[in-house]
Amino acid sequence: MPSSTPLVAFVIGSGPNIGGSVASLLKEQGYAVAVGSRNPDVDKVKKEGYFPVQVEATQQASISAAFAAVNAALGPPNVVVYNPVIHREPTDVSDPSTLPLEAFKDVIAIGSNVFFAIQEALKGFRSSKHEDTLKAFIVTGNALPADKALSPFYFSLDIQKIIESRIVGQLAGANEKDGFVYATLVADDGGIPPYDLFLDIHAKVYWESINRKEGPWDHRFTLDGKKLTKLTMNRGP
């Protein structure tokens, strides 16, 4: 990789947990890192060494403007992490049909807008600036789409991640070189882990995913980061 190639990462949905951990590791590894959130604390983010970006993942115009801001300030990213999430509870937590329609629309928007974010990212991935640079588009997943014991309480998260995983899987099959990954922390048995296990292991696994030349797009990993569950799908055909 030429030394003049700028290493730029854009974390969409950068909070104190997964997004923040991933952004921190990428900065340590020499990346210029843009962090996107609904209401960034601009001064704080700049002092921490990141480029702050306002982005509302339910709105395509906001995503487009965010990429334009990153491109102008840092250059096109060769790594994009799509980490926004919405959890909205049904009015009756035993009946998913009671999820308010506006909440359902936001859930669908965040899930489907991963496709729009991918299209924006690919403009940079396929530019001459990143011709010889490793590329990765990583979506933070969860195990809900594979869970057979469906819970109405998590209906909004389930729907969102089903949409995202299908989009990533389809695009990965046709665009292996662009490094699409749907990354999911799972329990040792492959199921849903306890909710509070959002630790720095994501940053480690995401970093490994960025630097590999091939591997599964449906990347399920356990808390130790080493014991990977049996993968049912692979990146590419």
Short mmCIF file of C-alpha atoms in Angstrom, two decimals:
data_model
loop_
_atom_site.label_atom_id
_atom_site.label_comp_id
_atom_site.label_asym_id
_atom_site.label_seq_id
_atom_site.Cartn_x
_atom_site.Cartn_y
_atom_site.Cartn_z
CA MET A 1 0.00 0.00 0.00
CA PRO A 2 1.54 3.37 -0.96
CA SER A 3 2.60 5.44 2.04
CA SER A 4 0.79 8.47 0.60
CA THR A 5 -2.57 6.71 0.74
CA PRO A 6 -4.70 8.38 3.41
CA LEU A 7 -6.25 5.96 5.88
CA VAL A 8 -9.67 7.33 6.73
CA ALA A 9 -12.43 5.73 8.78
CA PHE A 10 -16.01 6.89 9.24
CA VAL A 11 -17.95 5.48 12.20
CA ILE A 12 -21.66 6.12 11.76
CA GLY A 13 -23.37 5.84 15.12
CA SER A 14 -20.48 6.54 17.45
CA GLY A 15 -21.52 6.21 21.07
CA PRO A 16 -19.70 5.27 24.28
CA ASN A 17 -19.80 1.52 23.61
CA ILE A 18 -19.06 -0.23 20.31
CA GLY A 19 -18.70 2.86 18.15
CA GLY A 20 -16.42 4.62 20.59
CA SER A 21 -14.20 1.57 21.09
CA VAL A 22 -13.81 1.02 17.35
CA ALA A 23 -13.05 4.69 16.71
CA SER A 24 -10.41 4.71 19.46
CA LEU A 25 -8.58 1.68 18.08
CA LEU A 26 -8.64 3.00 14.52
CA LYS A 27 -7.16 6.30 15.69
CA GLU A 28 -4.43 4.40 17.53
CA GLN A 29 -3.66 2.55 14.30
CA GLY A 30 -3.04 5.78 12.40
CA TYR A 31 -6.44 6.39 10.86
CA ALA A 32 -8.00 9.80 10.56
CA VAL A 33 -11.37 9.02 12.13
CA ALA A 34 -14.67 10.76 11.56
CA VAL A 35 -17.32 9.98 14.15
CA GLY A 36 -20.95 10.53 13.29
CA SER A 37 -23.83 10.96 15.70
CA ARG A 38 -27.15 12.79 15.91
CA ASN A 39 -25.88 15.54 18.21
CA PRO A 40 -22.08 15.48 18.43
CA ASP A 41 -20.30 17.46 21.13
CA VAL A 42 -18.06 19.16 18.60
CA ASP A 43 -15.48 20.62 20.97
CA LYS A 44 -15.15 17.41 22.99
CA VAL A 45 -14.85 15.23 19.89
CA LYS A 46 -12.17 17.47 18.39
CA LYS A 47 -10.16 17.48 21.62
CA GLU A 48 -10.24 13.68 21.55
CA GLY A 49 -8.67 13.74 18.10
CA TYR A 50 -11.67 12.90 15.92
CA PHE A 51 -13.56 14.73 13.21
CA PRO A 52 -17.14 15.27 14.39
CA VAL A 53 -20.01 14.78 11.94
CA GLN A 54 -23.70 15.31 12.49
CA VAL A 55 -25.66 12.46 10.94
CA GLU A 56 -29.20 11.20 11.32
CA ALA A 57 -29.23 7.64 10.02
CA THR A 58 -32.98 7.65 9.37
CA GLN A 59 -32.49 10.33 6.69
CA GLN A 60 -30.65 9.72 3.43
CA ALA A 61 -29.97 13.42 2.90
CA SER A 62 -28.18 13.54 6.25
CA ILE A 63 -26.07 10.49 5.39
CA SER A 64 -25.12 12.03 2.04
CA ALA A 65 -24.16 15.33 3.69
CA ALA A 66 -22.11 13.48 6.30
CA PHE A 67 -20.08 11.62 3.68
CA ALA A 68 -19.55 14.88 1.80
CA ALA A 69 -18.22 16.50 4.98
CA VAL A 70 -15.84 13.62 5.66
CA ASN A 71 -14.63 13.55 2.07
CA ALA A 72 -13.93 17.30 2.11
CA ALA A 73 -12.16 17.33 5.48
CA LEU A 74 -10.27 14.00 5.53
CA GLY A 75 -10.67 12.40 2.12
CA PRO A 76 -12.88 9.46 1.18
CA PRO A 77 -12.95 6.76 3.87
CA ASN A 78 -11.59 3.32 3.11
CA VAL A 79 -13.27 1.97 6.26
CA VAL A 80 -16.90 2.59 7.19
CA VAL A 81 -18.57 1.19 10.30
CA TYR A 82 -22.38 1.31 10.30
CA ASN A 83 -23.38 1.21 13.94
CA PRO A 84 -26.65 3.16 14.43
CA VAL A 85 -29.44 1.36 16.19
CA ILE A 86 -33.01 1.98 17.29
CA HIS A 87 -34.90 0.02 19.92
CA ARG A 88 -38.53 1.00 20.27
CA GLU A 89 -40.84 -1.04 22.47
CA PRO A 90 -44.38 -1.98 21.46
CA THR A 91 -47.07 -0.35 23.58
CA ASP A 92 -47.96 -3.87 24.69
CA VAL A 93 -44.63 -5.67 24.96
CA SER A 94 -46.33 -9.00 24.29
CA ASP A 95 -47.77 -7.84 20.95
CA PRO A 96 -45.46 -6.48 18.20
CA SER A 97 -48.45 -5.04 16.31
CA THR A 98 -48.65 -2.32 18.97
CA LEU A 99 -45.32 -0.79 17.94
CA PRO A 100 -46.19 2.79 16.92
CA LEU A 101 -46.12 3.27 13.16
CA GLU A 102 -43.69 6.19 13.30
CA ALA A 103 -41.28 4.11 15.35
CA PHE A 104 -41.59 1.27 12.83
CA LYS A 105 -40.80 3.71 10.00
CA ASP A 106 -37.63 4.85 11.77
CA VAL A 107 -36.57 1.25 12.32
CA ILE A 108 -37.07 0.43 8.64
CA ALA A 109 -35.24 3.61 7.62
CA ILE A 110 -32.12 2.84 9.65
CA GLY A 111 -32.08 -0.74 8.42
CA SER A 112 -32.59 0.10 4.75
CA ASN A 113 -30.31 3.15 4.79
CA VAL A 114 -27.32 0.88 5.20
CA PHE A 115 -27.77 0.37 1.43
CA PHE A 116 -27.59 4.11 0.85
CA ALA A 117 -24.51 4.41 3.09
CA ILE A 118 -22.87 1.59 1.15
CA GLN A 119 -23.48 3.39 -2.13
CA GLU A 120 -21.86 6.52 -0.68
CA ALA A 121 -18.92 4.52 0.65
CA LEU A 122 -18.32 2.71 -2.63
CA LYS A 123 -17.69 6.00 -4.40
CA GLY A 124 -14.54 6.32 -2.32
CA PHE A 125 -13.70 2.64 -2.23
CA ARG A 126 -13.62 2.50 -6.02
CA SER A 127 -11.81 5.78 -6.54
CA SER A 128 -8.18 5.97 -7.63
CA LYS A 129 -7.24 7.14 -4.12
CA HIS A 130 -8.04 3.74 -2.65
CA GLU A 131 -7.14 1.52 -5.57
CA ASP A 132 -4.47 -0.27 -3.53
CA THR A 133 -5.93 0.22 -0.05
CA LEU A 134 -7.76 -2.38 2.00
CA LYS A 135 -11.44 -1.52 2.19
CA ALA A 136 -14.06 -2.56 4.69
CA PHE A 137 -17.72 -1.79 5.30
CA ILE A 138 -18.68 -3.30 8.65
CA VAL A 139 -22.20 -3.42 10.02
CA THR A 140 -22.74 -4.09 13.71
CA GLY A 141 -25.20 -6.95 13.88
CA ASN A 142 -26.94 -8.97 16.52
CA ALA A 143 -28.13 -12.54 16.81
CA LEU A 144 -31.84 -11.75 16.74
CA PRO A 145 -32.40 -12.62 13.04
CA ALA A 146 -31.19 -16.16 13.76
CA ASP A 147 -33.14 -16.52 17.01
CA LYS A 148 -36.05 -18.95 16.84
CA ALA A 149 -37.52 -17.85 20.19
CA LEU A 150 -38.78 -14.51 18.90
CA SER A 151 -39.46 -11.85 21.51
CA PRO A 152 -42.00 -9.10 20.70
CA PHE A 153 -40.05 -6.84 23.06
CA TYR A 154 -37.11 -6.82 20.60
CA PHE A 155 -39.26 -6.62 17.46
CA SER A 156 -37.75 -3.31 16.33
CA LEU A 157 -34.15 -4.54 16.69
CA ASP A 158 -34.99 -7.82 14.98
CA ILE A 159 -36.51 -6.16 11.92
CA GLN A 160 -33.68 -3.64 11.61
CA LYS A 161 -30.96 -6.28 11.71
CA ILE A 162 -32.75 -8.64 9.33
CA ILE A 163 -32.79 -5.87 6.73
CA GLU A 164 -29.15 -4.98 7.28
CA SER A 165 -27.90 -8.56 7.21
CA ARG A 166 -29.74 -9.35 3.97
CA ILE A 167 -28.34 -6.26 2.28
CA VAL A 168 -24.78 -6.99 3.41
CA GLY A 169 -25.04 -10.63 2.39
CA GLN A 170 -26.32 -9.83 -1.09
CA LEU A 171 -23.68 -7.17 -1.75
CA ALA A 172 -20.85 -9.25 -0.32
CA GLY A 173 -21.61 -12.02 -2.76
CA ALA A 174 -21.10 -9.68 -5.70
CA ASN A 175 -18.40 -7.38 -4.31
CA GLU A 176 -15.87 -9.46 -2.42
CA LYS A 177 -13.04 -6.94 -2.72
CA ASP A 178 -15.03 -4.25 -0.93
CA GLY A 179 -14.84 -6.06 2.40
CA PHE A 180 -18.47 -6.28 3.50
CA VAL A 181 -18.88 -7.73 6.99
CA TYR A 182 -21.92 -8.23 9.22
CA ALA A 183 -20.31 -8.67 12.63
CA THR A 184 -22.23 -10.21 15.51
CA LEU A 185 -21.25 -10.91 19.10
CA VAL A 186 -22.83 -14.21 20.14
CA ALA A 187 -22.90 -16.41 23.22
CA ASP A 188 -20.73 -19.52 23.34
CA ASP A 189 -23.63 -21.57 21.97
CA GLY A 190 -24.13 -19.15 19.08
CA GLY A 191 -27.20 -17.56 20.62
CA ILE A 192 -27.93 -14.13 22.04
CA PRO A 193 -25.37 -13.00 24.64
CA PRO A 194 -26.24 -11.03 27.77
CA TYR A 195 -27.09 -7.46 26.82
CA ASP A 196 -24.25 -5.91 28.84
CA LEU A 197 -21.44 -7.59 26.89
CA PHE A 198 -20.64 -4.59 24.70
CA LEU A 199 -16.92 -4.40 25.31
CA ASP A 200 -13.72 -3.62 23.45
CA ILE A 201 -13.80 -7.05 21.81
CA HIS A 202 -15.72 -5.47 18.94
CA ALA A 203 -12.81 -3.15 18.19
CA LYS A 204 -10.39 -6.09 18.10
CA VAL A 205 -12.62 -8.15 15.80
CA TYR A 206 -13.39 -5.21 13.53
CA TRP A 207 -9.68 -4.45 13.20
CA GLU A 208 -8.99 -8.05 12.19
CA SER A 209 -11.83 -7.87 9.66
CA ILE A 210 -10.41 -4.70 8.09
CA ASN A 211 -6.98 -6.26 7.60
CA ARG A 212 -7.97 -9.64 6.21
CA LYS A 213 -8.09 -10.21 2.48
CA GLU A 214 -10.89 -12.75 2.58
CA GLY A 215 -13.25 -14.35 5.04
CA PRO A 216 -16.89 -14.71 6.01
CA TRP A 217 -19.24 -11.79 5.60
CA ASP A 218 -21.48 -13.25 8.34
CA HIS A 219 -18.86 -12.97 11.06
CA ARG A 220 -20.06 -14.31 14.42
CA PHE A 221 -17.68 -14.10 17.34
CA THR A 222 -17.73 -14.90 21.04
CA LEU A 223 -16.62 -12.75 23.93
CA ASP A 224 -13.03 -14.02 23.90
CA GLY A 225 -12.68 -12.88 20.29
CA LYS A 226 -10.87 -16.09 19.39
CA LYS A 227 -13.47 -18.81 19.71
CA LEU A 228 -15.54 -18.21 16.63
CA THR A 229 -18.81 -20.05 16.13
CA LYS A 230 -19.35 -22.20 13.08
CA LEU A 231 -20.08 -19.88 10.20
CA THR A 232 -23.02 -20.70 8.01
CA MET A 233 -22.27 -18.22 5.25
CA ASN A 234 -19.08 -16.91 3.68
CA ARG A 235 -18.11 -13.69 2.02
CA GLY A 236 -18.52 -14.09 -1.69
CA PRO A 237 -20.23 -16.88 -3.64
#
